[in-house]
Each structure stands twice: as structure tokens, then as C-alpha cells.
Amino acid sequence: MNFLMPPFFAAFLCLFFSLPVRRLSFAIGAVDLPGARHIHRVPTPRAGGLALGAAFLLSLFLFLPDLTSVGVWFAPAFLTLALGLTDDVAPLPAGWKLTAEAVIFSLFPLCGIFPRSLLLLPGVSLPLSPPASGIFTILFLLSVANAFNMIDGMDGLAAGYGLAAAGGIFFSALFRSSADAARLSGLLTGVFAGFYPSNRHPARLFLGDSGSLCGGLLLGASLLFLFPGEFPLLPALGFLLLPATDLSFSVFRRLRAGKNPMTADDGHLHHRLLRQGCGYRKTVCILHLYGALGISTACLLLLLFS
């Protein structure tokens, strides 16, 4: 099968859906208004996840009808989109939303997508029992989805990083001759590429919670799907270096201040760089380069681990 046609088609679909989704966002009230924590200065539609999710799911059915786990991908992605869109229109309590995510993400281990062991270092592996593997899978997906949501604070930042990370997973899958994982991550690469033109500075459409949570979930799940047996922690961390760094600093900062770790604030990496005097485009460029370093390192580690 041609591995390049599906990503290009998914990119076209996402680009095509972006305009009607932008109009729909205004109609349903999914609009991000300027505020103390927000960097943008004009009301911007934030239901971009509808364009990303619709393009991914439609492409999934068109190009991967033979994939036995296609239903596993549809249900969590669709439910995550619905949860995120609800939050985009009327913000939900953080604890309730996290619980709902955990329930949705549990569909992956229930349907057989979970690691059997963790590769800590070359030659050093930690076996996982089925319950431990299920818990790890849910916690991993929760961390990736919410960390990706955290970096969605500047035009093009999360979408550009998602494009690079999905592309790195795609080429790693090709290198490992994992056809299904390559096709899945290829579709994800395509939808991020198709969304980026609408999200680059100045953004006309935001990912919103619907897009950042769904996109983060699909990135994490693509990694789990690429490594169905032994899951290599260091390469996985490399693919997710930017969101993992921001999540770690955010949780530590909030706990140290005696705050709920799920409380939103303006202390993320992009906020800090802006306060240090970096311009908008320079901040995005620095963070993208940092993320690209992690993705490149992850690909190199996979060569060494193979």
C-alpha cells in the first residue's frame, strides 16, 4: 500500500473542514476570548478539534478498513472530541473532566492495546502484569493528552509540535516495518499538517480542548500501537519531550505553591520565555527546536535499541 497517499488525503480533509468548523465555532459559542492567561488579542474560534478529528476518523475508515482495531481508535477519539468540545463551549470542572478521560482511555487496554513490559534501558526490561499494564496505559495516555493540552497556548505551537512528533513516529514505524502503525501515524501526521495553516500565527482557528486532548491521545496511542510488546520509555519520552517537560514543571510548580496541580496558571514554558523578552515567533521557534531535539534523539535511540 502507498504510505504517502493517506497522509496527503487526511491533510486535505482537515484543511477543507477548517473553514466550516471556524464558522460553526462562532455559532455554538466555542470562542476563546482575550484574557489574563491568554496571549491572543482578538476572539478566536476554538473548536478546531472537530476538523482534526473528523479528518482523522474519516481517513481511518477510508484507508484502514482491514485494520482489526479500527473500532478501538474510533470510540476513544470520538468520545474525547465530544468531551473536549463540551469543555470548549462550557468549561467543565477539572476533576470531572480528568475522570471522564480516564474512563474513555481505558478502552485501549480493554481492547488489547497495552505494553507487556517496559524497556528501561537497553537490556533492562520490567515485566508488567495485565492489571499493572492497564493502569500504566491509562496513566500514560492521561499524561500525554493533558500535557499536549498544556502546550497549546500559542499559535502554531501544539499543532506544529504534533506534526513533528507524529512524523517522527511515522518514520520510526516505517523503519521497524510496522505497517499498521505507519498508516495510523501517517494519518495523524496528515491531519496535523492540514490543521497547521489555520493555526499558524496569527491563528484563525485554535485546537481547543477538543483538538489538543484528542491529538494528544492519538499521539500517545500511536506510540503504544508502535510498541505492542516491549515499550521503550526513553524513546517515548524523546517523542514527547516538550509536553513532558511542561507537564513536569507545571505539576512541581503548583504543588510547591500549595495549589491543585490541575489549576490553570500562566507559568508554562511559553509564558516564561515571553516574560524573558523573547518575541512571539522566537518563543515558538525555540520550543519547536527543543521538541525537535527530543524527537531526533528518540529516533536515534530506536536505532540503538533495535
Short mmCIF file of C-alpha atoms in Angstrom, two decimals, residues 22-236:
data_model
loop_
_atom_site.label_atom_id
_atom_site.label_comp_id
_atom_site.label_asym_id
_atom_site.label_seq_id
_atom_site.Cartn_x
_atom_site.Cartn_y
_atom_site.Cartn_z
CA ARG A 22 -14.45 28.03 12.16
CA ARG A 23 -17.94 29.28 11.32
CA LEU A 24 -19.53 26.58 13.48
CA SER A 25 -17.35 27.59 16.44
CA PHE A 26 -18.79 31.10 16.40
CA ALA A 27 -22.31 29.70 16.06
CA ILE A 28 -22.08 27.42 19.12
CA GLY A 29 -20.07 29.81 21.27
CA ALA A 30 -16.79 27.88 21.20
CA VAL A 31 -14.73 31.07 21.12
CA ASP A 32 -11.57 31.89 23.05
CA LEU A 33 -11.76 35.45 24.37
CA PRO A 34 -8.67 37.52 25.26
CA GLY A 35 -7.84 37.44 28.97
CA ALA A 36 -5.13 37.49 31.63
CA ARG A 37 -3.81 34.00 30.81
CA HIS A 38 -4.31 34.27 27.07
CA ILE A 39 -1.81 35.74 24.66
CA HIS A 40 -4.10 36.38 21.67
CA ARG A 41 -5.84 39.75 21.45
CA VAL A 42 -8.97 39.01 19.41
CA PRO A 43 -11.78 36.46 19.91
CA THR A 44 -10.72 33.26 18.14
CA PRO A 45 -12.80 30.13 17.42
CA ARG A 46 -11.55 27.12 19.38
CA ALA A 47 -13.40 24.06 18.11
CA GLY A 48 -10.58 23.10 15.74
CA GLY A 49 -10.62 19.58 17.12
CA LEU A 50 -13.72 18.96 15.02
CA ALA A 51 -11.72 19.48 11.83
CA LEU A 52 -8.79 17.41 13.08
CA GLY A 53 -10.94 14.59 14.47
CA ALA A 54 -13.31 14.40 11.53
CA ALA A 55 -10.41 14.26 9.06
CA PHE A 56 -8.65 11.53 11.06
CA LEU A 57 -11.72 9.35 11.60
CA LEU A 58 -12.94 9.62 8.02
CA SER A 59 -9.46 8.83 6.68
CA LEU A 60 -9.26 5.91 9.09
CA PHE A 61 -12.35 4.28 7.61
CA LEU A 62 -11.37 5.05 4.03
CA PHE A 63 -7.79 3.77 4.16
CA LEU A 64 -7.68 1.25 7.02
CA PRO A 65 -10.86 -0.84 6.67
CA ASP A 66 -8.82 -4.02 7.16
CA LEU A 67 -7.32 -2.87 10.48
CA THR A 68 -8.90 -5.05 13.16
CA SER A 69 -8.52 -2.35 15.82
CA VAL A 70 -10.22 0.42 13.81
CA GLY A 71 -13.17 0.42 16.25
CA VAL A 72 -10.74 0.87 19.14
CA TRP A 73 -9.49 4.09 17.58
CA PHE A 74 -12.90 5.46 16.64
CA ALA A 75 -14.65 5.25 20.02
CA PRO A 76 -11.96 6.90 22.22
CA ALA A 77 -11.21 9.60 19.64
CA PHE A 78 -14.90 10.40 19.14
CA LEU A 79 -15.66 10.46 22.88
CA THR A 80 -12.59 12.59 23.61
CA LEU A 81 -13.66 15.04 20.90
CA ALA A 82 -17.14 15.23 22.43
CA LEU A 83 -15.71 15.76 25.92
CA GLY A 84 -13.31 18.44 24.72
CA LEU A 85 -15.95 20.21 22.64
CA THR A 86 -18.25 20.33 25.65
CA ASP A 87 -15.43 21.97 27.61
CA ASP A 88 -14.76 24.41 24.75
CA VAL A 89 -18.38 25.59 24.85
CA ALA A 90 -18.92 25.48 28.64
CA PRO A 91 -15.83 24.79 30.82
CA LEU A 92 -16.10 21.60 32.90
CA PRO A 93 -14.69 21.02 36.41
CA ALA A 94 -11.09 19.78 36.05
CA GLY A 95 -11.60 16.74 38.30
CA TRP A 96 -14.73 15.64 36.48
CA LYS A 97 -13.05 16.02 33.09
CA LEU A 98 -9.98 14.03 34.19
CA THR A 99 -12.22 11.21 35.46
CA ALA A 100 -14.12 11.13 32.18
CA GLU A 101 -10.82 10.97 30.27
CA ALA A 102 -9.65 8.02 32.38
CA VAL A 103 -12.86 6.12 31.61
CA ILE A 104 -12.57 6.83 27.89
CA PHE A 105 -8.88 5.98 27.70
CA SER A 106 -9.47 2.65 29.48
CA LEU A 107 -10.97 1.42 26.19
CA PHE A 108 -7.44 0.95 24.82
CA PRO A 109 -6.21 -1.62 27.38
CA LEU A 110 -9.65 -3.25 27.44
CA CYS A 111 -9.32 -3.81 23.68
CA GLY A 112 -5.79 -5.15 23.88
CA ILE A 113 -3.60 -2.12 23.19
CA PHE A 114 -1.16 -2.13 26.11
CA PRO A 115 2.53 -2.99 26.65
CA ARG A 116 3.60 -6.31 28.13
CA SER A 117 6.81 -4.88 29.59
CA LEU A 118 8.75 -1.62 29.91
CA LEU A 119 12.20 -1.26 28.38
CA LEU A 120 14.02 0.93 30.90
CA LEU A 121 17.50 0.72 29.30
CA PRO A 122 18.98 -1.46 26.56
CA GLY A 123 18.83 -4.96 28.01
CA VAL A 124 16.94 -3.86 31.14
CA SER A 125 13.23 -4.70 30.99
CA LEU A 126 10.44 -4.59 33.57
CA PRO A 127 7.62 -7.14 33.01
CA LEU A 128 4.08 -5.90 33.65
CA SER A 129 1.13 -7.90 34.89
CA PRO A 130 -2.15 -7.30 32.99
CA PRO A 131 -3.58 -5.03 35.74
CA ALA A 132 -0.32 -3.07 36.01
CA SER A 133 -0.13 -2.73 32.24
CA GLY A 134 -3.70 -1.44 32.08
CA ILE A 135 -3.02 1.14 34.79
CA PHE A 136 0.21 2.22 33.06
CA THR A 137 -1.61 2.62 29.74
CA ILE A 138 -4.35 4.81 31.21
CA LEU A 139 -1.88 6.97 33.17
CA PHE A 140 0.38 7.29 30.14
CA LEU A 141 -2.47 8.42 27.87
CA LEU A 142 -3.80 10.81 30.53
CA SER A 143 -0.35 12.36 30.88
CA VAL A 144 0.24 12.72 27.13
CA ALA A 145 -3.22 14.11 26.34
CA ASN A 146 -3.16 16.69 29.14
CA ALA A 147 0.50 17.62 28.57
CA PHE A 148 -0.27 18.24 24.90
CA ASN A 149 -3.22 20.36 26.00
CA MET A 150 -0.87 22.43 28.19
CA ILE A 151 1.43 23.41 25.34
CA ASP A 152 -1.50 24.61 23.24
CA GLY A 153 -1.01 28.19 24.39
CA MET A 154 0.48 29.92 21.35
CA ASP A 155 -0.41 30.00 17.68
CA GLY A 156 1.09 27.00 15.90
CA LEU A 157 2.92 25.64 18.95
CA ALA A 158 0.95 22.46 19.67
CA ALA A 159 -0.09 21.87 16.05
CA GLY A 160 3.50 22.26 14.81
CA TYR A 161 4.86 20.02 17.54
CA GLY A 162 2.15 17.43 16.89
CA LEU A 163 3.11 17.43 13.21
CA ALA A 164 6.79 16.82 14.06
CA ALA A 165 6.09 14.15 16.69
CA ALA A 166 3.59 12.26 14.52
CA GLY A 167 6.04 12.46 11.62
CA GLY A 168 8.81 11.02 13.81
CA ILE A 169 6.55 8.14 14.88
CA PHE A 170 5.59 7.58 11.23
CA PHE A 171 9.20 7.26 10.05
CA SER A 172 10.06 5.08 13.06
CA ALA A 173 7.19 2.76 12.16
CA LEU A 174 8.46 2.55 8.58
CA PHE A 175 11.95 1.74 9.87
CA ARG A 176 10.55 -1.01 12.10
CA SER A 177 8.38 -2.33 9.23
CA SER A 178 5.24 -1.81 11.34
CA ALA A 179 2.74 -1.30 8.52
CA ASP A 180 -0.40 -0.63 10.59
CA ALA A 181 1.44 1.72 12.97
CA ALA A 182 2.90 3.56 9.97
CA ARG A 183 -0.50 4.01 8.37
CA LEU A 184 -2.04 5.26 11.62
CA SER A 185 0.74 7.69 12.45
CA GLY A 186 0.81 8.77 8.80
CA LEU A 187 -2.84 9.79 9.03
CA LEU A 188 -2.11 11.69 12.24
CA THR A 189 0.81 13.45 10.55
CA GLY A 190 -1.51 14.42 7.72
CA VAL A 191 -4.25 15.92 9.88
CA PHE A 192 -1.76 18.00 11.88
CA ALA A 193 -0.26 19.22 8.59
CA GLY A 194 -3.71 20.12 7.32
CA PHE A 195 -4.61 21.97 10.51
CA TYR A 196 -1.38 23.95 10.81
CA PRO A 197 -2.16 26.61 8.13
CA SER A 198 -5.26 27.66 10.09
CA ASN A 199 -3.37 27.66 13.39
CA ARG A 200 -0.11 29.39 12.45
CA HIS A 201 0.37 32.95 13.72
CA PRO A 202 -1.94 34.82 13.54
CA ALA A 203 -4.25 31.88 14.16
CA ARG A 204 -7.70 31.78 12.61
CA LEU A 205 -8.66 28.59 14.46
CA PHE A 206 -7.49 27.04 17.73
CA LEU A 207 -7.28 23.35 18.51
CA GLY A 208 -9.23 23.93 21.70
CA ASP A 209 -9.62 21.17 24.26
CA SER A 210 -11.33 19.03 21.64
CA GLY A 211 -8.27 19.13 19.38
CA SER A 212 -5.46 19.18 21.94
CA LEU A 213 -6.89 16.33 24.04
CA CYS A 214 -7.77 14.23 21.01
CA GLY A 215 -4.47 14.98 19.27
CA GLY A 216 -2.50 14.18 22.41
CA LEU A 217 -4.45 10.96 22.93
CA LEU A 218 -3.75 9.83 19.36
CA LEU A 219 -0.04 10.64 19.70
CA GLY A 220 0.23 8.58 22.88
CA ALA A 221 -1.85 5.74 21.49
CA SER A 222 0.24 5.70 18.29
CA LEU A 223 3.33 5.10 20.42
CA LEU A 224 1.61 2.27 22.28
CA PHE A 225 0.50 0.78 18.97
CA LEU A 226 4.04 1.02 17.57
CA PHE A 227 5.44 -0.93 20.55
CA PRO A 228 2.82 -3.59 21.34
CA GLY A 229 5.16 -5.80 23.33
CA GLU A 230 8.08 -4.06 25.00
CA PHE A 231 7.54 -0.33 25.44
CA PRO A 232 10.81 1.71 25.38
CA LEU A 233 10.49 4.53 27.90
CA LEU A 234 13.43 6.70 26.79
CA PRO A 235 12.46 6.92 23.10
CA ALA A 236 8.83 7.55 24.11
#
